Coordinates of C-alpha atoms and ligand atoms in Angstrom, one line a residue:
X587 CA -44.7 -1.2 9.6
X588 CA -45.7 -4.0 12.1
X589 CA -42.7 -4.1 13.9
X590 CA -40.7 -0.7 14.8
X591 CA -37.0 -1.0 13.5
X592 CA -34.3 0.4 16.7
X593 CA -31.8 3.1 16.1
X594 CA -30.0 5.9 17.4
X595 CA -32.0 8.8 18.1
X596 CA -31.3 12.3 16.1
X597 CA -31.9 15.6 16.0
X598 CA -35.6 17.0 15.7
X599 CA -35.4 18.4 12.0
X600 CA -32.1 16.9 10.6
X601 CA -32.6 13.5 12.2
X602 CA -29.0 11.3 12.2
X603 CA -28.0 12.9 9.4
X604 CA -25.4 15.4 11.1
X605 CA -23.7 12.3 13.1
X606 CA -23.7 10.6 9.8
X607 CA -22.0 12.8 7.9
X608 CA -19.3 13.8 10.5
X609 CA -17.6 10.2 10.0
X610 CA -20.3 7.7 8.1
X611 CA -18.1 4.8 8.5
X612 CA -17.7 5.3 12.4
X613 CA -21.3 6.0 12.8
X614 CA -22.3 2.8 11.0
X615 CA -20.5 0.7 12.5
X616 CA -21.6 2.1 15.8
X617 CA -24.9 1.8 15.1
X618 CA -24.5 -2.3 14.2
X619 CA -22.4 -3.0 17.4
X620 CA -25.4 -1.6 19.5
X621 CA -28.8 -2.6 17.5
X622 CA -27.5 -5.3 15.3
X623 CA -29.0 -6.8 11.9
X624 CA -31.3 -4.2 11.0
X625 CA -31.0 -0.2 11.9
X626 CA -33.4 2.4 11.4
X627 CA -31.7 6.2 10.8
X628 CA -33.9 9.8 9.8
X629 CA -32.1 11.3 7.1
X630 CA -33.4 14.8 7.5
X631 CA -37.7 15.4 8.1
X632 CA -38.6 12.3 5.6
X633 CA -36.2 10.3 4.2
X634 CA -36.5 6.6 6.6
X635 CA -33.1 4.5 6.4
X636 CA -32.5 1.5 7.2
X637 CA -29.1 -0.7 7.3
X638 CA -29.3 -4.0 7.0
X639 CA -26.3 -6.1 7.9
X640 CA -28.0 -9.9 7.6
X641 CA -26.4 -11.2 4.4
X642 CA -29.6 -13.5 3.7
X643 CA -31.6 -9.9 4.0
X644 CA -29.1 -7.9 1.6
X645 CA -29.5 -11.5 -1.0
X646 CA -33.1 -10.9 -0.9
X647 CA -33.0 -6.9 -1.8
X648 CA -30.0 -7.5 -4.5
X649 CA -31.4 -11.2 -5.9
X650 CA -34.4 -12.1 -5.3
X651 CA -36.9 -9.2 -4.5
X652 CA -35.1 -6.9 -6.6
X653 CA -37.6 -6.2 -8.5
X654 CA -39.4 -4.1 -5.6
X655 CA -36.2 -1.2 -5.9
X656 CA -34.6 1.2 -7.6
X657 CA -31.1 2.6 -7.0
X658 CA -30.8 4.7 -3.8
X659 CA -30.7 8.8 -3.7
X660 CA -27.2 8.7 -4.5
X661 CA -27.0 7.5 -8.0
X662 CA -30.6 9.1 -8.7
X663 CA -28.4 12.3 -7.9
X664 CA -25.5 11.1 -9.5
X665 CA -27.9 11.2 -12.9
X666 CA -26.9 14.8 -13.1
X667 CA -23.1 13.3 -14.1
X668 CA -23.8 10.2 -16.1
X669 CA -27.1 10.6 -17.2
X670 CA -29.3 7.4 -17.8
X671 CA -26.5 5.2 -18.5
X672 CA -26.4 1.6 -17.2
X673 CA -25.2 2.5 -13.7
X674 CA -28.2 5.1 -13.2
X675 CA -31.2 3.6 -15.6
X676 CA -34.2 1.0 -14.6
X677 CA -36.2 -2.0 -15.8
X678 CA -36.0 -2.0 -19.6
X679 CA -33.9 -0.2 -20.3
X680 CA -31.3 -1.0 -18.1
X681 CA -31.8 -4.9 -19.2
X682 CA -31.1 -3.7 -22.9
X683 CA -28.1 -1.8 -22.0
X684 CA -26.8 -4.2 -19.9
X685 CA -27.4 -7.2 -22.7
X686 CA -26.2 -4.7 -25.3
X687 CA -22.7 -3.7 -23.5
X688 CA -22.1 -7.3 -21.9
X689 CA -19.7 -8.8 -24.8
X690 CA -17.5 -5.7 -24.3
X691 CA -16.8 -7.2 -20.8
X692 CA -17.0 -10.9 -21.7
X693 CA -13.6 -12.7 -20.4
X694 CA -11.5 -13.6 -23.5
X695 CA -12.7 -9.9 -24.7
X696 CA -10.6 -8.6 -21.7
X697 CA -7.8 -10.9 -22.0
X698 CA -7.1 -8.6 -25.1
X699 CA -7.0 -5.4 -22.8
X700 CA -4.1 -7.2 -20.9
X701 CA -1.5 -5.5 -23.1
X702 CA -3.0 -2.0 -22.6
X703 CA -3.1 -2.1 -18.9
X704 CA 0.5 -3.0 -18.8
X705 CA 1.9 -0.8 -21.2
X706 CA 0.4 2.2 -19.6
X707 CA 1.4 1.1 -15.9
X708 CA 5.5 1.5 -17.9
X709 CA 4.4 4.6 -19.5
X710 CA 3.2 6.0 -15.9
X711 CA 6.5 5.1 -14.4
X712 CA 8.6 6.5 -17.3
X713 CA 7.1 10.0 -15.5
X714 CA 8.9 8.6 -12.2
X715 CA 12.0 9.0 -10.6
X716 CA 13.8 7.4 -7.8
X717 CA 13.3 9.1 -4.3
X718 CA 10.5 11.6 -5.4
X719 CA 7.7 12.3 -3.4
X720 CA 4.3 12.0 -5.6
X721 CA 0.5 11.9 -4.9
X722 CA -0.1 8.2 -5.9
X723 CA -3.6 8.0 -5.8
X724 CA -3.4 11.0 -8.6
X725 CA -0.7 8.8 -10.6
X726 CA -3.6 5.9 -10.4
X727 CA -6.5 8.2 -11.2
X728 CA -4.9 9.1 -14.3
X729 CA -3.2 5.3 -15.4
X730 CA -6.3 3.9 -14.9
X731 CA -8.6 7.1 -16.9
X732 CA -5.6 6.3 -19.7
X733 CA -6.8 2.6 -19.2
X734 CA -10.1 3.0 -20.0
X735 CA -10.3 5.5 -22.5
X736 CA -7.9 3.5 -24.6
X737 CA -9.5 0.1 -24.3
X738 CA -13.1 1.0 -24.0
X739 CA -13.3 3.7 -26.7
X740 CA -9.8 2.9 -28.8
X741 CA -8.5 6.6 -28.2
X742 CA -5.3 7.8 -26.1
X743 CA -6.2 10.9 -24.1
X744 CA -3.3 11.3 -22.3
X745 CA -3.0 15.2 -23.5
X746 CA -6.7 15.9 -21.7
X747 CA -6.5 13.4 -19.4
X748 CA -5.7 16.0 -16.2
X749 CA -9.1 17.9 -17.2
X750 CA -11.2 15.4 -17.8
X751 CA -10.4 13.4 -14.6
X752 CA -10.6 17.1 -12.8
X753 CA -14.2 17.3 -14.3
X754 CA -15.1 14.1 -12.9
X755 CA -13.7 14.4 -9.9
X756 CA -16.4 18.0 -9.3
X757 CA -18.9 16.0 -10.9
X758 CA -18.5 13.2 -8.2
X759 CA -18.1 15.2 -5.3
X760 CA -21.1 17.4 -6.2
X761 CA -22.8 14.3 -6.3
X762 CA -21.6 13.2 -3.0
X763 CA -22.6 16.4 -1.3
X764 CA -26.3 16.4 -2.8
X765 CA -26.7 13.1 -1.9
X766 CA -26.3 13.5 1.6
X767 CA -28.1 16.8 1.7
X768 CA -32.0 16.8 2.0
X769 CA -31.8 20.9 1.1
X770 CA -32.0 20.8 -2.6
X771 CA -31.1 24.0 -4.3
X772 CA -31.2 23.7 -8.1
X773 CA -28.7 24.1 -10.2
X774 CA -30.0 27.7 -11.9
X775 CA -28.9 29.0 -8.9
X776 CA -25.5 30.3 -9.5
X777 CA -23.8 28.9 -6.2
X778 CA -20.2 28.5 -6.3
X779 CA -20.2 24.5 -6.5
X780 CA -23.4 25.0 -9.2
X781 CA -21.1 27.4 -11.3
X782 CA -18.1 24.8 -10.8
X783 CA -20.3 21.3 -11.8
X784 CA -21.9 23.0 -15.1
X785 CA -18.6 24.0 -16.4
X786 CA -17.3 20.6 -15.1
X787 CA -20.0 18.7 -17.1
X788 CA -19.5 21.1 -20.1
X789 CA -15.4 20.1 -20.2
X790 CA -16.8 16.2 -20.0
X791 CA -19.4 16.9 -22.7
X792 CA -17.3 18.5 -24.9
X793 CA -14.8 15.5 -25.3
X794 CA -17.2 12.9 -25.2
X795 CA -19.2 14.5 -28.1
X796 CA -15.6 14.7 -30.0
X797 CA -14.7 11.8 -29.7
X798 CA -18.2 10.0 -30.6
X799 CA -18.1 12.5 -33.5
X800 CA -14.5 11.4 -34.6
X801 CA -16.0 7.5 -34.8
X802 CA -18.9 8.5 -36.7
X803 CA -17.1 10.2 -39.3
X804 CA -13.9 7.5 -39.7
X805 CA -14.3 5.3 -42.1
X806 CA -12.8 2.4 -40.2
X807 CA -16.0 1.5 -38.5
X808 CA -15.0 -0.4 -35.8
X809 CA -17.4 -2.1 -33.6
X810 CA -14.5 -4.5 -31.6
X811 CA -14.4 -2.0 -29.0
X812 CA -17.9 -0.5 -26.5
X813 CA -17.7 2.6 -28.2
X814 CA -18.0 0.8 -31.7
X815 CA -20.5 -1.4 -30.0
X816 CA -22.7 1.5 -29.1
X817 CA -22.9 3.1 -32.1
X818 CA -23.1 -0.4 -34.5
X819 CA -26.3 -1.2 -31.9
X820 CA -29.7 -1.4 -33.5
X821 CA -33.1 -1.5 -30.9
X822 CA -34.9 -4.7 -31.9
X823 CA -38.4 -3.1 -32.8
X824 CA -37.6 -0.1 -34.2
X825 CA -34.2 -0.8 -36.0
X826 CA -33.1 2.8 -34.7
X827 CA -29.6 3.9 -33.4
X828 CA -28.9 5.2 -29.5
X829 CA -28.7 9.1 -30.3
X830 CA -25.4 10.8 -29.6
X831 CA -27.5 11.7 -25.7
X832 CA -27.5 8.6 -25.2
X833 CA -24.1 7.1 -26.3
X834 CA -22.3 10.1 -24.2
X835 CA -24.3 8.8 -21.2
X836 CA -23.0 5.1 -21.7
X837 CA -19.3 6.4 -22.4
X838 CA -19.7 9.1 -19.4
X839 CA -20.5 6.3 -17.4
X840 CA -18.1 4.3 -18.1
X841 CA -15.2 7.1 -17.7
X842 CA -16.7 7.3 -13.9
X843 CA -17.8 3.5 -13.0
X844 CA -14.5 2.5 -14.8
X845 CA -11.5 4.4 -13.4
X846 CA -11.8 5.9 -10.1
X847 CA -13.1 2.8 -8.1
X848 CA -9.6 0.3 -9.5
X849 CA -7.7 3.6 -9.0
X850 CA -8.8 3.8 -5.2
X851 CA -8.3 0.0 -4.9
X852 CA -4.7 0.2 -6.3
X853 CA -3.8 3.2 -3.9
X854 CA -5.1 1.2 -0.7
X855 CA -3.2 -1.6 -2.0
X856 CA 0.6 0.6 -2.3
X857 CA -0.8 2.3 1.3
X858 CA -0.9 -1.7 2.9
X859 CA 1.9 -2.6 1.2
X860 CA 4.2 0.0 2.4
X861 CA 2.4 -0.8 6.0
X862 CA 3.0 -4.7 5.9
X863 CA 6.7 -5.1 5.0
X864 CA 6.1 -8.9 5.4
X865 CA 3.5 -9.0 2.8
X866 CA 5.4 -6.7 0.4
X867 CA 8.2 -9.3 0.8
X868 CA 5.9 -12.0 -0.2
X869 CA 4.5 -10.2 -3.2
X870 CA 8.3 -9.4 -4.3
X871 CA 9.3 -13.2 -3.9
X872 CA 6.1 -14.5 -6.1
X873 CA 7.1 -12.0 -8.3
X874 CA 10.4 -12.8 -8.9
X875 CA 10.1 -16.8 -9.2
X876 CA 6.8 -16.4 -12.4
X877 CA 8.3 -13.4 -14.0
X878 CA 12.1 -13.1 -13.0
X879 CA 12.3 -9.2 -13.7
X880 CA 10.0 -9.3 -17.2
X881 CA 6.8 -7.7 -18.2
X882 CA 3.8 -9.5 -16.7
X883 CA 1.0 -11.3 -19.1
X884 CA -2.6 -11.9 -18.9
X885 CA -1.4 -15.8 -19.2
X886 CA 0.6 -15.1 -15.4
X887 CA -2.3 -13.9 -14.1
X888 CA -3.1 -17.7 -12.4
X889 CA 0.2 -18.6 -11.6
X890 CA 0.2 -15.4 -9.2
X891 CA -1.9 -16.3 -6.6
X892 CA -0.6 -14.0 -3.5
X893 CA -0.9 -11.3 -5.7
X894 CA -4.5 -11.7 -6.3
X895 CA -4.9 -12.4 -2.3
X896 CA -3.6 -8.9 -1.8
X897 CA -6.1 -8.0 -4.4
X898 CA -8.8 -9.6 -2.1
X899 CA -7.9 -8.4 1.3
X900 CA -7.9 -5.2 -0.6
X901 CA -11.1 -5.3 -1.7
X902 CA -12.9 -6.4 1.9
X903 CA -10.8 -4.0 4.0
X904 CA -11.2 -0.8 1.5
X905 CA -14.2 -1.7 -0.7
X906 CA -14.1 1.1 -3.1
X907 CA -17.5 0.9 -3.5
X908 CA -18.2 1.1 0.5
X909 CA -22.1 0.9 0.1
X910 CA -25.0 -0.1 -2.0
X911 CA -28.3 1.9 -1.5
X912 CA -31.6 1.1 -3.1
X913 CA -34.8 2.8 -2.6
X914 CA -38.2 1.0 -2.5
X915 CA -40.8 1.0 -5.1
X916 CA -43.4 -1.6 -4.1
X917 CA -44.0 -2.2 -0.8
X918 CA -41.8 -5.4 0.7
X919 CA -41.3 -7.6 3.3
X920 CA -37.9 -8.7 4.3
X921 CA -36.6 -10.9 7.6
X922 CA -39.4 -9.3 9.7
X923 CA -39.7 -5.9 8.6
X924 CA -42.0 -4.6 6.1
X925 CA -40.5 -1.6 4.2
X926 CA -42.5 1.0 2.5
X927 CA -42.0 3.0 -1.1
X928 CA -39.8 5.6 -0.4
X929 CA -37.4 4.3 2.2
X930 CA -34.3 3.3 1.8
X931 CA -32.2 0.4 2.3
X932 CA -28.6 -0.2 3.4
X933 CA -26.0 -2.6 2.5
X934 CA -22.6 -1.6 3.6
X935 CA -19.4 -3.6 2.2
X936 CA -17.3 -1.5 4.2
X937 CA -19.5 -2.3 7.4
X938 CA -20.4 -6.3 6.4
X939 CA -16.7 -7.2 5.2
X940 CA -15.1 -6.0 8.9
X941 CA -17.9 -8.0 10.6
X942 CA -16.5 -10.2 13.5
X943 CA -18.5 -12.5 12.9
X944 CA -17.1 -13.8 9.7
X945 CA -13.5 -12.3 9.9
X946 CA -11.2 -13.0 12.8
X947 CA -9.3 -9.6 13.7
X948 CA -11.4 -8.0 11.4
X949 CA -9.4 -4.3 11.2
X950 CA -6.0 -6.4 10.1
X951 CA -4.5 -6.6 6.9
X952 CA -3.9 -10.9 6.6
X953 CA -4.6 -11.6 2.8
X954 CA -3.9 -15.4 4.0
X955 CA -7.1 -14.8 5.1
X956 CA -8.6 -15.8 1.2
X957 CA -6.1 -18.3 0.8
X958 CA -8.7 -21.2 2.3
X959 CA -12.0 -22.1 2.0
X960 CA -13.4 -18.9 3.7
X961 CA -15.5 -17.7 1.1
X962 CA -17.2 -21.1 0.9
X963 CA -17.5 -20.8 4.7
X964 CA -19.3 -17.2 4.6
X965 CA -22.7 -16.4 3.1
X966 CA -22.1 -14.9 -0.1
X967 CA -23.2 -11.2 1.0
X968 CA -20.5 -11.5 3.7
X969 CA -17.9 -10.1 0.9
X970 CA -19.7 -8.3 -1.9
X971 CA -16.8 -5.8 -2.8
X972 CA -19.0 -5.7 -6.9
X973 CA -22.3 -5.8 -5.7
X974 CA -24.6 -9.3 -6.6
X975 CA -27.6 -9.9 -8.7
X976 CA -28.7 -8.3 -11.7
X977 CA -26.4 -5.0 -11.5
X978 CA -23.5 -6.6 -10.2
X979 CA -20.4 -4.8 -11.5
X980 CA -20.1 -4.9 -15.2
X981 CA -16.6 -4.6 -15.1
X982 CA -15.4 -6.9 -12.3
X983 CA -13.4 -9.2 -14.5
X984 CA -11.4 -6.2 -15.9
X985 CA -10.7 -4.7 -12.7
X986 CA -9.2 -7.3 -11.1
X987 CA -7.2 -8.2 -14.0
X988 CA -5.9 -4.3 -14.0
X989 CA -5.0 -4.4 -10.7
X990 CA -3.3 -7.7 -10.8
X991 CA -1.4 -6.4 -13.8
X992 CA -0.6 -2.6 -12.7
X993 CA 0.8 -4.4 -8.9
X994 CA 2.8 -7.0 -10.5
X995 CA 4.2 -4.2 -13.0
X996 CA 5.2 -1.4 -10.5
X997 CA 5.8 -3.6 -7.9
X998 CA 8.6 -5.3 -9.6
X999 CA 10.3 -1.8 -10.1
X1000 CA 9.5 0.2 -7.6
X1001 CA 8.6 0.1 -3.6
X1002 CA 6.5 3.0 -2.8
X1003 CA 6.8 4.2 0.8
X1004 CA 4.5 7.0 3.5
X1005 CA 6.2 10.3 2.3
X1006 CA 5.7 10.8 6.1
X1007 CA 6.2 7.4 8.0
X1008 CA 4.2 6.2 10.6
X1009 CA 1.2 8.3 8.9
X1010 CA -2.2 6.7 9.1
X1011 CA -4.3 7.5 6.0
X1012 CA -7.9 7.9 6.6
X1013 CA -10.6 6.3 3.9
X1014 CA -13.0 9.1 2.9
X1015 CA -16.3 7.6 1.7
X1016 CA -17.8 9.6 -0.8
X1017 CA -19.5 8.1 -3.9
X1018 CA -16.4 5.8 -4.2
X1019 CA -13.8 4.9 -0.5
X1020 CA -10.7 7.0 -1.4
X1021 CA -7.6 8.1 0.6
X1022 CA -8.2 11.3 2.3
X1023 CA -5.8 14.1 1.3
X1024 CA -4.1 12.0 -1.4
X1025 CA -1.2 9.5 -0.6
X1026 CA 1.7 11.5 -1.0
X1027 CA 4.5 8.4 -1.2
X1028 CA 8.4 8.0 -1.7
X1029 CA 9.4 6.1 -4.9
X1030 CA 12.6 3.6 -4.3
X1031 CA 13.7 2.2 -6.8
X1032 CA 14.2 -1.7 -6.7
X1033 CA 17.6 -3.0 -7.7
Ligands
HEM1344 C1 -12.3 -2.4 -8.0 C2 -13.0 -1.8 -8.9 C3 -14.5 -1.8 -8.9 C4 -15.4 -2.0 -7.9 C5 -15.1 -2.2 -6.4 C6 -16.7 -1.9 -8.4 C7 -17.9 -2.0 -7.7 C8 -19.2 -2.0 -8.3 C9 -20.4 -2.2 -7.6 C10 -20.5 -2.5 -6.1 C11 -21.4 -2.1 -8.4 C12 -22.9 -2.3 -8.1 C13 -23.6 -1.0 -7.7 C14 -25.1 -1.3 -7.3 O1 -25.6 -2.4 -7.4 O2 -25.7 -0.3 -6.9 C15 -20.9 -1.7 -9.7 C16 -21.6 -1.5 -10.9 C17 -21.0 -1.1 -12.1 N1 -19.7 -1.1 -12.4 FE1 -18.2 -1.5 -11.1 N2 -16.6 -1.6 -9.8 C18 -15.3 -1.6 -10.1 C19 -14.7 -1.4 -11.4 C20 -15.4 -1.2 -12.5 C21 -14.9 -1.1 -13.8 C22 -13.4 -1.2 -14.2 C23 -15.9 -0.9 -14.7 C24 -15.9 -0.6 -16.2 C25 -14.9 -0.9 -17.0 C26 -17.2 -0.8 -13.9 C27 -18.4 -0.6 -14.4 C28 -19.6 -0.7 -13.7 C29 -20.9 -0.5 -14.3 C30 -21.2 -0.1 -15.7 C31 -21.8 -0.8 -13.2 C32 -23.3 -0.7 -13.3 C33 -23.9 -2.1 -13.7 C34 -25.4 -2.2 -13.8 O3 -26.1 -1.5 -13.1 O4 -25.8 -3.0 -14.5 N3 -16.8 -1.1 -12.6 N4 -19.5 -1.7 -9.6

């Protein structure tokens, strides 16, 4: 490299990996306010970091160089979960997955998923009763697992749903923790957390190979839905079916991609909410002037506009997915810096979208904010909260519709408060930004 990149100095062996890992959001941040655009951490002996915070920079390495990455240590980790699905897989093969699975996600295809989402946000609060103290962010794990499962693969799971979602929640933090890690201790070694992932993986297998083997036998063959999709799909050259490996890859990525990042989203929303009376009040009044106490539709959706502003501010202040990594392949010169295979880039929604630079009071909760031009005022990688370019989120459509629809449900009937006020709920960043400890909440019911 021409031109050496600044950054905080580490430890001999481990680098800045310790002081990254005590509190990664903190650290970041830190590191930005003292060296600016572009920071250079040591992960461990090797592994060169770098994190970028130039919007123009993070276009090029999403957009228009992409082709000199591939995902970042992370998701090559997080393989070991989801296999080569979409989320995980390169070149090709991702392009034919992604052109394969695309009309699944296309917007009138959605719009049909509308009922689903709201039907299952009223069975979730048939479980709830007024002045109970529940985990919400495990009531939005499992509504939004129910979600998926029924719309994606045309199956209610509700009996398994607790196992499954406690499989993929070892899965992800295995992940997490072997991502961050630079020793690698395989997974023959019979570890605790080894022993705990392979039976985690096997509970996840086990279902996923039911229910593909339930399609294949019914006679109904449906193909309206991805799971019919996938197995109605042909390869072009050879005329040959995805084997059952790779279909449970696709559904298993789906199940993690799909759920847990709208489920985190929806519990920072109802944590904001209870902080921001004013807002809440706002949302309540929109509320009750479209839908005067009834169900809401996919057809509200427009005439709700502060409800897809809290949806926003949501999304910059607690971007479920808090970074984007990608490692590079071929070697590439961006802004002034000339990167070699093997290191790894940066791009932080958590660290660009509190930025003062583009957001006045940056830390506060104003979802006003969006109500203007600002996002025509910002470069575009100011507010990435699904990514941009060629792997943008796949399912961005359907997740803001869900959380438009599963807010303007509950919120009608219930106001969730701190089960402890005053408490300030800390974002933990694993592979997704969720609430740490759970968000333990009061249920009032709204007359
Ligand atoms: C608020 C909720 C969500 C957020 C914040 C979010 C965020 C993201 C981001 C940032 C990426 C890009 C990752 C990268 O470039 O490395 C991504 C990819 C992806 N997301 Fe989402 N996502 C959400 C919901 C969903 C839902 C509901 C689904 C499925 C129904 C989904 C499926 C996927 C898939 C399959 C990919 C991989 C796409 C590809 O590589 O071609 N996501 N998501």
């Amino acid at each position: 490299m021409g031109v050496t990149v600044q950054g905080p100095r580490g430890l001999p062996i481990s680098g800045n990996l310790l002081a990254f890992r005590k509190d990664p959001l903190q650290f970041l941040r830190n590191a930005v306010a003292e060296y600016g655009d572009v920071v250079h951490f040591r992960f461990g002996p090797k592994r060169h970091v770098y994190l970028l915070t130039n919007p123009d920079q993070i276009k090029e390495v999403l957009v228009t160089k992409q082709d000199h990455f591939k995902k970042g240590k992370g998701l090559q980790v997080a393989r070991a979960v989801v296999g080569d699905g979409i989320l995980t897989s390169e070149g090709q093969k991702h392009m034919r997955q992604r052109r394969l699975m695309q009309p699944a996600f296309h917007r009138e295809r959605i719009a049909s998923y509308g009922q689903v989402m709201v039907r299952q946000a009223v069975e979730l609060m048939e479980e709830w009763k007024a002045g109970e103290v529940r985990d919400i962010h495990d009531d939005m794990m499992r509504v939004t697992l129910a979600i998926i499962t029924e719309t994606m693969f045309g199956k209610s799971i509700k009996e398994g749903a607790d196992k499954i979602g406690h499989a993929i929640d070892v899965g992800l933090k295995y992940v997490a923790n072997k991502a961050s890690s630079f020793i690698d201790i395989p997974l023959s070694v019979p570890t605790k957390s080894n022993r705990q992932f392979v039976e985690s993986n096997e509970t996840l297998d086990k279902t996923i190979f039911s229910l593909i083997e339930e399609r294949r036998n019914s006679q109904d063959g449906r193909q309206d839905d991805l799971l019919g999709m996938l197995l109605a799909a042909r390869d072009e050259d050879d005329g040959q079916g995805m084997t059952d490996e790779q279909v449970r890859d696709e559904v298993m990525t789906i199940f993690v991609a799909g759920h847990e990042t709208t489920a985190n989203t929806m519990s920072w929303i109802f944590y904001l909410l209870a902080t921001h009376p004013q807002v809440e009040a706002k949302l309540h009044e929109e509320l009750a002037t479209v839908l005067a106490g009834r169900l809401p539709t996919v057809e509200d959706l427009p005439k709700l506009p502060y409800t897809n502003l809290i949806i926003s501010e949501t999304l910059r202040l607690y971007p479920a997915a808090w970074t984007i990594n990608r490692e590079v392949v071929k070697e590439v010169t961006i802004g002034e810096y000339t990167y070699q295979p093997g290191d790894t880039l940066m791009m932080s929604q958590f660290v660009m979208h509190r930025l003062e630079r583009y957001y006045e009071q940056p830390d506060e909760f104003v979802p006003e904010r969006f109500a203007g031009d600002l996002l025509k005022r910002i470069p575009t990688y100011a507010y990435f909260p699904f990514g941009g370019g060629p792997r943008i989120c796949i399912g961005n459509n359907f997740a803001l519709m869900e959380a438009a629809l599963l807010l303007a449900t509950i919120a009608q009937r219930y106001r969730l408060r701190l089960a402890q006020p005053g408490q300030v709920v800390e974002p933990e960043p694993l592979v997704t930004l969720r609430p740490k400890n759970g968000l333990p909440m009061r249920l009032e019911k709204r007359e």
